[in-house]
JSON list of C-alpha atoms in Angstrom, two decimals:
[
{"chain": "X", "resi": 1, "resn": "MET", "atom": "CA", "xyz": [0.00, 0.00, 0.00]},
{"chain": "X", "resi": 2, "resn": "ILE", "atom": "CA", "xyz": [1.04, 3.58, -0.50]},
{"chain": "X", "resi": 3, "resn": "ALA", "atom": "CA", "xyz": [2.11, 5.76, 2.41]},
{"chain": "X", "resi": 4, "resn": "ALA", "atom": "CA", "xyz": [-0.48, 7.93, 4.06]},
{"chain": "X", "resi": 5, "resn": "THR", "atom": "CA", "xyz": [-1.03, 11.29, 2.41]},
{"chain": "X", "resi": 6, "resn": "TYR", "atom": "CA", "xyz": [-3.08, 14.15, 3.73]},
{"chain": "X", "resi": 7, "resn": "GLN", "atom": "CA", "xyz": [-5.42, 15.06, 0.90]},
{"chain": "X", "resi": 8, "resn": "TYR", "atom": "CA", "xyz": [-2.65, 15.68, -1.66]},
{"chain": "X", "resi": 9, "resn": "VAL", "atom": "CA", "xyz": [-0.78, 18.14, 0.57]},
{"chain": "X", "resi": 10, "resn": "ASP", "atom": "CA", "xyz": [2.68, 17.55, 2.00]},
{"chain": "X", "resi": 11, "resn": "LEU", "atom": "CA", "xyz": [1.82, 18.55, 5.54]},
{"chain": "X", "resi": 12, "resn": "PRO", "atom": "CA", "xyz": [4.47, 17.85, 8.20]},
{"chain": "X", "resi": 13, "resn": "ASP", "atom": "CA", "xyz": [3.19, 16.92, 11.65]},
{"chain": "X", "resi": 14, "resn": "ALA", "atom": "CA", "xyz": [-0.32, 16.09, 10.46]},
{"chain": "X", "resi": 15, "resn": "SER", "atom": "CA", "xyz": [-2.02, 13.20, 12.23]},
{"chain": "X", "resi": 16, "resn": "VAL", "atom": "CA", "xyz": [-4.66, 10.73, 11.17]},
{"chain": "X", "resi": 17, "resn": "VAL", "atom": "CA", "xyz": [-7.79, 11.58, 13.13]},
{"chain": "X", "resi": 18, "resn": "THR", "atom": "CA", "xyz": [-10.07, 8.73, 14.11]},
{"chain": "X", "resi": 19, "resn": "THR", "atom": "CA", "xyz": [-13.37, 10.19, 12.98]},
{"chain": "X", "resi": 20, "resn": "ARG", "atom": "CA", "xyz": [-16.66, 8.35, 13.10]},
{"chain": "X", "resi": 21, "resn": "ALA", "atom": "CA", "xyz": [-16.38, 7.77, 9.34]},
{"chain": "X", "resi": 22, "resn": "LEU", "atom": "CA", "xyz": [-12.92, 6.22, 9.70]},
{"chain": "X", "resi": 23, "resn": "LEU", "atom": "CA", "xyz": [-14.09, 3.96, 12.53]},
{"chain": "X", "resi": 24, "resn": "ALA", "atom": "CA", "xyz": [-17.04, 2.83, 10.42]},
{"chain": "X", "resi": 25, "resn": "ALA", "atom": "CA", "xyz": [-14.76, 2.24, 7.42]},
{"chain": "X", "resi": 26, "resn": "ARG", "atom": "CA", "xyz": [-12.40, 0.12, 9.53]},
{"chain": "X", "resi": 27, "resn": "GLU", "atom": "CA", "xyz": [-15.26, -2.10, 10.67]},
{"chain": "X", "resi": 28, "resn": "ASN", "atom": "CA", "xyz": [-16.89, -2.26, 7.23]},
{"chain": "X", "resi": 29, "resn": "ILE", "atom": "CA", "xyz": [-13.66, -3.09, 5.40]},
{"chain": "X", "resi": 30, "resn": "SER", "atom": "CA", "xyz": [-12.70, -5.74, 7.93]},
{"chain": "X", "resi": 31, "resn": "ASP", "atom": "CA", "xyz": [-16.10, -7.41, 7.58]},
{"chain": "X", "resi": 32, "resn": "THR", "atom": "CA", "xyz": [-15.98, -7.19, 3.78]},
{"chain": "X", "resi": 33, "resn": "VAL", "atom": "CA", "xyz": [-12.52, -8.76, 3.58]},
{"chain": "X", "resi": 34, "resn": "ALA", "atom": "CA", "xyz": [-13.48, -11.51, 6.01]},
{"chain": "X", "resi": 35, "resn": "ALA", "atom": "CA", "xyz": [-16.50, -12.33, 3.85]},
{"chain": "X", "resi": 36, "resn": "ARG", "atom": "CA", "xyz": [-14.49, -12.10, 0.59]},
{"chain": "X", "resi": 37, "resn": "ALA", "atom": "CA", "xyz": [-17.19, -9.68, -0.52]},
{"chain": "X", "resi": 38, "resn": "MET", "atom": "CA", "xyz": [-17.49, -6.35, -2.35]},
{"chain": "X", "resi": 39, "resn": "MET", "atom": "CA", "xyz": [-18.22, -2.94, -0.85]},
{"chain": "X", "resi": 40, "resn": "CYS", "atom": "CA", "xyz": [-18.57, 0.63, -2.10]},
{"chain": "X", "resi": 41, "resn": "ILE", "atom": "CA", "xyz": [-17.27, 3.70, -0.29]},
{"chain": "X", "resi": 42, "resn": "HIS", "atom": "CA", "xyz": [-18.50, 6.86, -1.98]},
{"chain": "X", "resi": 43, "resn": "GLY", "atom": "CA", "xyz": [-18.77, 10.58, -1.32]},
{"chain": "X", "resi": 44, "resn": "GLY", "atom": "CA", "xyz": [-17.67, 14.03, -2.38]},
{"chain": "X", "resi": 45, "resn": "ALA", "atom": "CA", "xyz": [-14.11, 15.03, -3.24]},
{"chain": "X", "resi": 46, "resn": "GLY", "atom": "CA", "xyz": [-11.85, 15.74, -0.28]},
{"chain": "X", "resi": 47, "resn": "PHE", "atom": "CA", "xyz": [-13.96, 14.00, 2.37]},
{"chain": "X", "resi": 48, "resn": "GLY", "atom": "CA", "xyz": [-11.17, 11.59, 3.32]},
{"chain": "X", "resi": 49, "resn": "LYS", "atom": "CA", "xyz": [-12.34, 8.39, 1.62]},
{"chain": "X", "resi": 50, "resn": "THR", "atom": "CA", "xyz": [-9.04, 7.26, 0.09]},
{"chain": "X", "resi": 51, "resn": "LEU", "atom": "CA", "xyz": [-6.97, 8.16, 3.13]},
{"chain": "X", "resi": 52, "resn": "ALA", "atom": "CA", "xyz": [-9.33, 6.27, 5.43]},
{"chain": "X", "resi": 53, "resn": "VAL", "atom": "CA", "xyz": [-9.33, 3.20, 3.20]},
{"chain": "X", "resi": 54, "resn": "ASN", "atom": "CA", "xyz": [-5.53, 3.19, 2.89]},
{"chain": "X", "resi": 55, "resn": "ILE", "atom": "CA", "xyz": [-5.18, 3.42, 6.66]},
{"chain": "X", "resi": 56, "resn": "CYS", "atom": "CA", "xyz": [-7.70, 0.63, 7.24]},
{"chain": "X", "resi": 57, "resn": "LEU", "atom": "CA", "xyz": [-6.24, -1.72, 4.62]},
{"chain": "X", "resi": 58, "resn": "ARG", "atom": "CA", "xyz": [-2.72, -1.13, 5.89]},
{"chain": "X", "resi": 59, "resn": "GLY", "atom": "CA", "xyz": [-3.92, -2.44, 9.23]},
{"chain": "X", "resi": 60, "resn": "LEU", "atom": "CA", "xyz": [-4.78, -5.76, 7.56]},
{"chain": "X", "resi": 61, "resn": "GLU", "atom": "CA", "xyz": [-1.31, -6.23, 6.09]},
{"chain": "X", "resi": 62, "resn": "PRO", "atom": "CA", "xyz": [0.90, -8.28, 5.91]},
{"chain": "X", "resi": 63, "resn": "HIS", "atom": "CA", "xyz": [-1.62, -11.09, 6.45]},
{"chain": "X", "resi": 64, "resn": "GLU", "atom": "CA", "xyz": [-3.86, -9.78, 3.65]},
{"chain": "X", "resi": 65, "resn": "ASP", "atom": "CA", "xyz": [-2.54, -9.42, 0.08]},
{"chain": "X", "resi": 66, "resn": "VAL", "atom": "CA", "xyz": [-3.82, -5.96, -0.90]},
{"chain": "X", "resi": 67, "resn": "ARG", "atom": "CA", "xyz": [-3.48, -4.64, -4.45]},
{"chain": "X", "resi": 68, "resn": "LYS", "atom": "CA", "xyz": [-4.42, -1.11, -5.49]},
{"chain": "X", "resi": 69, "resn": "ILE", "atom": "CA", "xyz": [-5.80, -0.09, -8.87]},
{"chain": "X", "resi": 70, "resn": "THR", "atom": "CA", "xyz": [-6.53, 3.52, -9.77]},
{"chain": "X", "resi": 71, "resn": "PHE", "atom": "CA", "xyz": [-8.36, 4.69, -12.89]},
{"chain": "X", "resi": 72, "resn": "ARG", "atom": "CA", "xyz": [-7.96, 8.19, -14.35]},
{"chain": "X", "resi": 73, "resn": "ALA", "atom": "CA", "xyz": [-10.19, 7.77, -17.40]},
{"chain": "X", "resi": 74, "resn": "ARG", "atom": "CA", "xyz": [-13.14, 5.62, -18.39]},
{"chain": "X", "resi": 75, "resn": "PRO", "atom": "CA", "xyz": [-11.64, 2.15, -18.96]},
{"chain": "X", "resi": 76, "resn": "THR", "atom": "CA", "xyz": [-12.90, -0.64, -21.18]},
{"chain": "X", "resi": 77, "resn": "ALA", "atom": "CA", "xyz": [-12.92, -4.25, -20.00]},
{"chain": "X", "resi": 78, "resn": "ARG", "atom": "CA", "xyz": [-9.69, -4.66, -21.98]},
{"chain": "X", "resi": 79, "resn": "ALA", "atom": "CA", "xyz": [-8.08, -1.82, -20.01]},
{"chain": "X", "resi": 80, "resn": "VAL", "atom": "CA", "xyz": [-9.25, -3.38, -16.74]},
{"chain": "X", "resi": 81, "resn": "ARG", "atom": "CA", "xyz": [-7.60, -6.67, -17.74]},
{"chain": "X", "resi": 82, "resn": "TYR", "atom": "CA", "xyz": [-4.28, -4.89, -18.32]},
{"chain": "X", "resi": 83, "resn": "GLU", "atom": "CA", "xyz": [-4.53, -3.01, -15.01]},
{"chain": "X", "resi": 84, "resn": "LEU", "atom": "CA", "xyz": [-5.15, -6.27, -13.18]},
{"chain": "X", "resi": 85, "resn": "PHE", "atom": "CA", "xyz": [-2.24, -7.92, -14.99]},
{"chain": "X", "resi": 86, "resn": "THR", "atom": "CA", "xyz": [0.04, -5.13, -13.77]},
{"chain": "X", "resi": 87, "resn": "ALA", "atom": "CA", "xyz": [-1.40, -5.02, -10.24]},
{"chain": "X", "resi": 88, "resn": "LEU", "atom": "CA", "xyz": [-0.86, -8.76, -9.82]},
{"chain": "X", "resi": 89, "resn": "ASP", "atom": "CA", "xyz": [2.78, -8.54, -11.02]},
{"chain": "X", "resi": 90, "resn": "LEU", "atom": "CA", "xyz": [2.20, -11.33, -13.52]},
{"chain": "X", "resi": 91, "resn": "ALA", "atom": "CA", "xyz": [5.21, -12.45, -15.54]},
{"chain": "X", "resi": 92, "resn": "GLY", "atom": "CA", "xyz": [5.53, -12.37, -19.31]},
{"chain": "X", "resi": 93, "resn": "GLU", "atom": "CA", "xyz": [3.49, -10.54, -21.88]},
{"chain": "X", "resi": 94, "resn": "PRO", "atom": "CA", "xyz": [-0.26, -9.98, -21.50]},
{"chain": "X", "resi": 95, "resn": "PRO", "atom": "CA", "xyz": [-2.29, -12.40, -23.62]},
{"chain": "X", "resi": 96, "resn": "ARG", "atom": "CA", "xyz": [-3.78, -11.00, -26.80]},
{"chain": "X", "resi": 97, "resn": "HIS", "atom": "CA", "xyz": [-7.08, -12.83, -26.79]},
{"chain": "X", "resi": 98, "resn": "PRO", "atom": "CA", "xyz": [-9.74, -11.99, -24.16]},
{"chain": "X", "resi": 99, "resn": "SER", "atom": "CA", "xyz": [-10.58, -15.60, -23.35]},
{"chain": "X", "resi": 100, "resn": "GLU", "atom": "CA", "xyz": [-6.92, -16.47, -22.78]},
{"chain": "X", "resi": 101, "resn": "PHE", "atom": "CA", "xyz": [-6.49, -13.28, -20.70]},
{"chain": "X", "resi": 102, "resn": "ASP", "atom": "CA", "xyz": [-9.49, -14.19, -18.58]},
{"chain": "X", "resi": 103, "resn": "ARG", "atom": "CA", "xyz": [-8.16, -17.70, -17.91]},
{"chain": "X", "resi": 104, "resn": "LEU", "atom": "CA", "xyz": [-4.81, -16.27, -16.85]},
{"chain": "X", "resi": 105, "resn": "LEU", "atom": "CA", "xyz": [-6.41, -13.81, -14.42]},
{"chain": "X", "resi": 106, "resn": "LYS", "atom": "CA", "xyz": [-8.76, -16.39, -12.95]},
{"chain": "X", "resi": 107, "resn": "THR", "atom": "CA", "xyz": [-5.86, -18.78, -12.39]},
{"chain": "X", "resi": 108, "resn": "ALA", "atom": "CA", "xyz": [-3.80, -16.07, -10.67]},
{"chain": "X", "resi": 109, "resn": "LEU", "atom": "CA", "xyz": [-6.74, -14.96, -8.52]},
{"chain": "X", "resi": 110, "resn": "ALA", "atom": "CA", "xyz": [-7.40, -18.55, -7.41]},
{"chain": "X", "resi": 111, "resn": "GLU", "atom": "CA", "xyz": [-3.90, -18.93, -5.93]},
{"chain": "X", "resi": 112, "resn": "ARG", "atom": "CA", "xyz": [-4.68, -17.22, -2.63]},
{"chain": "X", "resi": 113, "resn": "PRO", "atom": "CA", "xyz": [-7.06, -14.67, -1.07]},
{"chain": "X", "resi": 114, "resn": "ARG", "atom": "CA", "xyz": [-6.59, -11.11, -2.28]},
{"chain": "X", "resi": 115, "resn": "THR", "atom": "CA", "xyz": [-8.18, -7.71, -1.74]},
{"chain": "X", "resi": 116, "resn": "PHE", "atom": "CA", "xyz": [-8.42, -5.15, -4.51]},
{"chain": "X", "resi": 117, "resn": "LEU", "atom": "CA", "xyz": [-8.74, -1.47, -3.69]},
{"chain": "X", "resi": 118, "resn": "VAL", "atom": "CA", "xyz": [-10.27, 0.10, -6.79]},
{"chain": "X", "resi": 119, "resn": "ASP", "atom": "CA", "xyz": [-9.76, 3.84, -6.32]},
{"chain": "X", "resi": 120, "resn": "GLU", "atom": "CA", "xyz": [-11.32, 6.65, -8.38]},
{"chain": "X", "resi": 121, "resn": "ALA", "atom": "CA", "xyz": [-14.08, 4.18, -9.19]},
{"chain": "X", "resi": 122, "resn": "GLN", "atom": "CA", "xyz": [-16.34, 6.99, -10.42]},
{"chain": "X", "resi": 123, "resn": "TRP", "atom": "CA", "xyz": [-14.47, 6.57, -13.73]},
{"chain": "X", "resi": 124, "resn": "LEU", "atom": "CA", "xyz": [-15.77, 3.02, -14.18]},
{"chain": "X", "resi": 125, "resn": "ASN", "atom": "CA", "xyz": [-18.65, 2.43, -16.54]},
{"chain": "X", "resi": 126, "resn": "GLY", "atom": "CA", "xyz": [-21.04, -0.49, -16.56]},
{"chain": "X", "resi": 127, "resn": "GLU", "atom": "CA", "xyz": [-18.73, -2.64, -18.70]},
{"chain": "X", "resi": 128, "resn": "ALA", "atom": "CA", "xyz": [-15.78, -2.20, -16.33]},
{"chain": "X", "resi": 129, "resn": "PHE", "atom": "CA", "xyz": [-17.86, -2.85, -13.20]},
{"chain": "X", "resi": 130, "resn": "GLU", "atom": "CA", "xyz": [-19.31, -5.92, -14.88]},
{"chain": "X", "resi": 131, "resn": "TYR", "atom": "CA", "xyz": [-15.83, -7.30, -15.50]},
{"chain": "X", "resi": 132, "resn": "PHE", "atom": "CA", "xyz": [-14.98, -7.06, -11.82]},
{"chain": "X", "resi": 133, "resn": "ARG", "atom": "CA", "xyz": [-18.24, -8.86, -11.04]},
{"chain": "X", "resi": 134, "resn": "TYR", "atom": "CA", "xyz": [-17.36, -11.54, -13.60]},
{"chain": "X", "resi": 135, "resn": "LEU", "atom": "CA", "xyz": [-14.04, -12.28, -11.84]},
{"chain": "X", "resi": 136, "resn": "TRP", "atom": "CA", "xyz": [-15.54, -12.06, -8.36]},
{"chain": "X", "resi": 137, "resn": "ASP", "atom": "CA", "xyz": [-18.34, -14.49, -9.30]},
{"chain": "X", "resi": 138, "resn": "GLU", "atom": "CA", "xyz": [-15.85, -17.14, -10.43]},
{"chain": "X", "resi": 139, "resn": "PRO", "atom": "CA", "xyz": [-16.03, -19.84, -7.70]},
{"chain": "X", "resi": 140, "resn": "SER", "atom": "CA", "xyz": [-12.28, -20.43, -7.70]},
{"chain": "X", "resi": 141, "resn": "THR", "atom": "CA", "xyz": [-11.27, -16.81, -7.09]},
{"chain": "X", "resi": 142, "resn": "GLN", "atom": "CA", "xyz": [-10.88, -15.56, -3.53]},
{"chain": "X", "resi": 143, "resn": "LEU", "atom": "CA", "xyz": [-11.53, -11.86, -3.99]},
{"chain": "X", "resi": 144, "resn": "ALA", "atom": "CA", "xyz": [-12.60, -9.00, -1.80]},
{"chain": "X", "resi": 145, "resn": "ILE", "atom": "CA", "xyz": [-13.11, -5.73, -3.68]},
{"chain": "X", "resi": 146, "resn": "ILE", "atom": "CA", "xyz": [-13.32, -2.23, -2.20]},
{"chain": "X", "resi": 147, "resn": "PHE", "atom": "CA", "xyz": [-14.66, 0.32, -4.69]},
{"chain": "X", "resi": 148, "resn": "VAL", "atom": "CA", "xyz": [-13.83, 3.89, -3.64]},
{"chain": "X", "resi": 149, "resn": "GLY", "atom": "CA", "xyz": [-15.08, 6.86, -5.62]},
{"chain": "X", "resi": 150, "resn": "GLY", "atom": "CA", "xyz": [-17.16, 9.98, -5.97]},
{"chain": "X", "resi": 151, "resn": "GLU", "atom": "CA", "xyz": [-20.93, 10.08, -6.14]},
{"chain": "X", "resi": 152, "resn": "GLY", "atom": "CA", "xyz": [-20.73, 8.95, -9.76]},
{"chain": "X", "resi": 153, "resn": "CYS", "atom": "CA", "xyz": [-19.44, 5.60, -8.55]},
{"chain": "X", "resi": 154, "resn": "HIS", "atom": "CA", "xyz": [-22.57, 5.04, -6.47]},
{"chain": "X", "resi": 155, "resn": "THR", "atom": "CA", "xyz": [-24.82, 6.16, -9.34]},
{"chain": "X", "resi": 156, "resn": "VAL", "atom": "CA", "xyz": [-23.29, 3.79, -11.90]},
{"chain": "X", "resi": 157, "resn": "LEU", "atom": "CA", "xyz": [-23.27, 0.87, -9.49]},
{"chain": "X", "resi": 158, "resn": "ARG", "atom": "CA", "xyz": [-26.94, 1.38, -8.66]},
{"chain": "X", "resi": 159, "resn": "ARG", "atom": "CA", "xyz": [-27.75, 1.23, -12.39]},
{"chain": "X", "resi": 160, "resn": "GLU", "atom": "CA", "xyz": [-26.20, -2.26, -12.61]},
{"chain": "X", "resi": 161, "resn": "PRO", "atom": "CA", "xyz": [-28.58, -4.62, -10.76]},
{"chain": "X", "resi": 162, "resn": "MET", "atom": "CA", "xyz": [-26.36, -7.67, -11.25]},
{"chain": "X", "resi": 163, "resn": "LEU", "atom": "CA", "xyz": [-23.48, -5.92, -9.48]},
{"chain": "X", "resi": 164, "resn": "SER", "atom": "CA", "xyz": [-25.43, -3.67, -7.12]},
{"chain": "X", "resi": 165, "resn": "SER", "atom": "CA", "xyz": [-27.18, -6.67, -5.60]},
{"chain": "X", "resi": 166, "resn": "ARG", "atom": "CA", "xyz": [-23.77, -8.16, -4.80]},
{"chain": "X", "resi": 167, "resn": "ILE", "atom": "CA", "xyz": [-22.44, -5.13, -2.89]},
{"chain": "X", "resi": 168, "resn": "PHE", "atom": "CA", "xyz": [-22.06, -6.30, 0.70]},
{"chain": "X", "resi": 169, "resn": "ILE", "atom": "CA", "xyz": [-21.74, -2.87, 2.34]},
{"chain": "X", "resi": 170, "resn": "TRP", "atom": "CA", "xyz": [-22.34, 0.69, 1.16]},
{"chain": "X", "resi": 171, "resn": "GLN", "atom": "CA", "xyz": [-20.68, 3.56, 3.05]},
{"chain": "X", "resi": 172, "resn": "HIS", "atom": "CA", "xyz": [-21.29, 7.21, 2.29]},
{"chain": "X", "resi": 173, "resn": "PHE", "atom": "CA", "xyz": [-18.62, 9.73, 3.34]},
{"chain": "X", "resi": 174, "resn": "THR", "atom": "CA", "xyz": [-19.97, 13.21, 4.05]},
{"chain": "X", "resi": 175, "resn": "ARG", "atom": "CA", "xyz": [-18.61, 16.55, 5.25]},
{"chain": "X", "resi": 176, "resn": "LEU", "atom": "CA", "xyz": [-17.57, 16.91, 8.87]},
{"chain": "X", "resi": 177, "resn": "THR", "atom": "CA", "xyz": [-20.38, 18.45, 10.89]},
{"chain": "X", "resi": 178, "resn": "PRO", "atom": "CA", "xyz": [-19.59, 21.66, 12.86]},
{"chain": "X", "resi": 179, "resn": "SER", "atom": "CA", "xyz": [-19.30, 19.62, 16.07]},
{"chain": "X", "resi": 180, "resn": "GLU", "atom": "CA", "xyz": [-17.02, 17.07, 14.39]},
{"chain": "X", "resi": 181, "resn": "VAL", "atom": "CA", "xyz": [-14.83, 19.92, 13.14]},
{"chain": "X", "resi": 182, "resn": "LEU", "atom": "CA", "xyz": [-14.34, 21.18, 16.69]},
{"chain": "X", "resi": 183, "resn": "GLU", "atom": "CA", "xyz": [-13.49, 17.65, 17.86]},
{"chain": "X", "resi": 184, "resn": "ALA", "atom": "CA", "xyz": [-11.25, 16.54, 15.00]},
{"chain": "X", "resi": 185, "resn": "ILE", "atom": "CA", "xyz": [-9.39, 19.57, 13.68]},
{"chain": "X", "resi": 186, "resn": "PRO", "atom": "CA", "xyz": [-7.40, 20.40, 16.88]},
{"chain": "X", "resi": 187, "resn": "LEU", "atom": "CA", "xyz": [-6.12, 16.80, 16.72]},
{"chain": "X", "resi": 188, "resn": "PHE", "atom": "CA", "xyz": [-5.37, 16.97, 13.00]},
{"chain": "X", "resi": 189, "resn": "HIS", "atom": "CA", "xyz": [-2.46, 19.43, 13.07]},
{"chain": "X", "resi": 190, "resn": "PRO", "atom": "CA", "xyz": [-0.53, 21.42, 15.72]},
{"chain": "X", "resi": 191, "resn": "VAL", "atom": "CA", "xyz": [-1.49, 24.79, 14.18]},
{"chain": "X", "resi": 192, "resn": "TRP", "atom": "CA", "xyz": [-5.05, 24.11, 15.38]},
{"chain": "X", "resi": 193, "resn": "ALA", "atom": "CA", "xyz": [-4.17, 22.52, 18.71]},
{"chain": "X", "resi": 194, "resn": "ASP", "atom": "CA", "xyz": [-4.41, 25.73, 20.78]},
{"chain": "X", "resi": 195, "resn": "ALA", "atom": "CA", "xyz": [-6.61, 27.72, 18.41]},
{"chain": "X", "resi": 196, "resn": "ASP", "atom": "CA", "xyz": [-9.70, 29.36, 19.81]},
{"chain": "X", "resi": 197, "resn": "PRO", "atom": "CA", "xyz": [-12.75, 27.23, 18.96]},
{"chain": "X", "resi": 198, "resn": "ASP", "atom": "CA", "xyz": [-14.41, 30.36, 17.55]},
{"chain": "X", "resi": 199, "resn": "ASP", "atom": "CA", "xyz": [-11.50, 30.76, 15.12]},
{"chain": "X", "resi": 200, "resn": "ILE", "atom": "CA", "xyz": [-11.80, 27.13, 14.03]},
{"chain": "X", "resi": 201, "resn": "THR", "atom": "CA", "xyz": [-15.51, 27.65, 13.43]},
{"chain": "X", "resi": 202, "resn": "PHE", "atom": "CA", "xyz": [-14.70, 30.87, 11.55]},
{"chain": "X", "resi": 203, "resn": "ALA", "atom": "CA", "xyz": [-12.24, 28.99, 9.33]},
{"chain": "X", "resi": 204, "resn": "ASP", "atom": "CA", "xyz": [-14.73, 26.22, 8.65]},
{"chain": "X", "resi": 205, "resn": "GLN", "atom": "CA", "xyz": [-17.55, 28.59, 7.77]},
{"chain": "X", "resi": 206, "resn": "HIS", "atom": "CA", "xyz": [-15.44, 30.75, 5.44]},
{"chain": "X", "resi": 207, "resn": "ALA", "atom": "CA", "xyz": [-13.07, 28.27, 3.84]},
{"chain": "X", "resi": 208, "resn": "ALA", "atom": "CA", "xyz": [-12.99, 24.59, 4.83]},
{"chain": "X", "resi": 209, "resn": "HIS", "atom": "CA", "xyz": [-16.72, 23.74, 4.96]},
{"chain": "X", "resi": 210, "resn": "GLY", "atom": "CA", "xyz": [-16.17, 20.39, 6.68]},
{"chain": "X", "resi": 211, "resn": "ASN", "atom": "CA", "xyz": [-13.89, 19.16, 3.89]},
{"chain": "X", "resi": 212, "resn": "PHE", "atom": "CA", "xyz": [-10.71, 17.43, 5.09]},
{"chain": "X", "resi": 213, "resn": "ARG", "atom": "CA", "xyz": [-8.77, 18.29, 1.95]},
{"chain": "X", "resi": 214, "resn": "ALA", "atom": "CA", "xyz": [-9.64, 21.97, 2.40]},
{"chain": "X", "resi": 215, "resn": "TRP", "atom": "CA", "xyz": [-8.58, 21.75, 6.05]},
{"chain": "X", "resi": 216, "resn": "ALA", "atom": "CA", "xyz": [-5.22, 20.28, 5.00]},
{"chain": "X", "resi": 217, "resn": "GLN", "atom": "CA", "xyz": [-4.67, 23.06, 2.47]},
{"chain": "X", "resi": 218, "resn": "LEU", "atom": "CA", "xyz": [-5.68, 25.67, 5.01]},
{"chain": "X", "resi": 219, "resn": "ALA", "atom": "CA", "xyz": [-3.34, 24.15, 7.61]},
{"chain": "X", "resi": 220, "resn": "ALA", "atom": "CA", "xyz": [-0.42, 24.32, 5.16]},
{"chain": "X", "resi": 221, "resn": "HIS", "atom": "CA", "xyz": [-1.04, 28.04, 4.44]},
{"chain": "X", "resi": 222, "resn": "THR", "atom": "CA", "xyz": [-1.66, 28.82, 8.11]},
{"chain": "X", "resi": 223, "resn": "ARG", "atom": "CA", "xyz": [1.59, 27.09, 9.05]},
{"chain": "X", "resi": 224, "resn": "THR", "atom": "CA", "xyz": [3.41, 29.30, 6.54]},
{"chain": "X", "resi": 225, "resn": "ALA", "atom": "CA", "xyz": [1.73, 32.42, 7.89]},
{"chain": "X", "resi": 226, "resn": "LEU", "atom": "CA", "xyz": [2.68, 31.60, 11.49]},
{"chain": "X", "resi": 227, "resn": "ALA", "atom": "CA", "xyz": [6.30, 31.04, 10.48]},
{"chain": "X", "resi": 228, "resn": "ARG", "atom": "CA", "xyz": [6.51, 34.30, 8.53]},
{"chain": "X", "resi": 229, "resn": "THR", "atom": "CA", "xyz": [4.79, 36.52, 11.08]},
{"chain": "X", "resi": 230, "resn": "GLY", "atom": "CA", "xyz": [6.21, 34.92, 14.22]},
{"chain": "X", "resi": 231, "resn": "ARG", "atom": "CA", "xyz": [2.78, 34.91, 15.80]},
{"chain": "X", "resi": 232, "resn": "PRO", "atom": "CA", "xyz": [2.33, 32.26, 18.48]},
{"chain": "X", "resi": 233, "resn": "ARG", "atom": "CA", "xyz": [-1.15, 31.12, 17.45]},
{"chain": "X", "resi": 234, "resn": "VAL", "atom": "CA", "xyz": [-3.86, 31.40, 14.85]},
{"chain": "X", "resi": 235, "resn": "ASP", "atom": "CA", "xyz": [-6.06, 34.50, 14.75]},
{"chain": "X", "resi": 236, "resn": "GLN", "atom": "CA", "xyz": [-8.68, 35.73, 12.30]},
{"chain": "X", "resi": 237, "resn": "GLU", "atom": "CA", "xyz": [-6.39, 38.21, 10.59]},
{"chain": "X", "resi": 238, "resn": "LEU", "atom": "CA", "xyz": [-3.94, 35.44, 9.85]},
{"chain": "X", "resi": 239, "resn": "LEU", "atom": "CA", "xyz": [-6.76, 33.17, 8.69]},
{"chain": "X", "resi": 240, "resn": "ARG", "atom": "CA", "xyz": [-8.02, 35.80, 6.25]},
{"chain": "X", "resi": 241, "resn": "TRP", "atom": "CA", "xyz": [-4.57, 35.87, 4.67]},
{"chain": "X", "resi": 242, "resn": "ALA", "atom": "CA", "xyz": [-4.71, 32.09, 4.33]},
{"chain": "X", "resi": 243, "resn": "PHE", "atom": "CA", "xyz": [-8.22, 32.31, 2.83]},
{"chain": "X", "resi": 244, "resn": "SER", "atom": "CA", "xyz": [-6.89, 34.65, 0.13]},
{"chain": "X", "resi": 245, "resn": "ARG", "atom": "CA", "xyz": [-4.75, 31.80, -1.19]},
{"chain": "X", "resi": 246, "resn": "LEU", "atom": "CA", "xyz": [-7.68, 29.44, -1.57]},
{"chain": "X", "resi": 247, "resn": "ALA", "atom": "CA", "xyz": [-10.10, 29.44, -4.47]}
]
């Protein structure tokens, strides 16, 4: 698995905060892997889905063989085959014919239990989702599959009854509530540790809006502002400067 990242920001001293969503993900993923089932984690951008899943799956290693696949464009079933070939570190050249390719993948997936993390799953169309179902349905394979993606992932899956009916657990990630912000953000990074709760609420209302990625970006700019001004703690003037750097 990849190392933990904090919403695409290199943020020294940041900590993983055990939110209610992360606790639920840990339980849901553990149950899905134990059942060799499929689940879908979906929600808006920046809500912490991928980070939570990486943290939870890392906790299952090294006993669980976890392979990650990420899609950046709408793949065909052929493209999914090639991604699986690469993710499984299979030797030789990929087969040219679909039936031969399918036999190779099924044989590899029958060797031992594996978990696939399929990230950015909102890019998958019905054909690609159906191919994952086809492999998972094979009696000899020992697959657990975690689909992680935006709301589009949930929408496409729900349109595919054959696959949707096989999803073991659905989990929806949402924004942090105002009370969750006050609980989680002081634990997230030292710049917020001694901040006035009113200033944290001010920052959430004007810039972060319960979005963990936005909070990470804001923490990075606030950290810079504290270093440049020499101020000992966050205040609203400093926060306004940080806001000016955000879209």
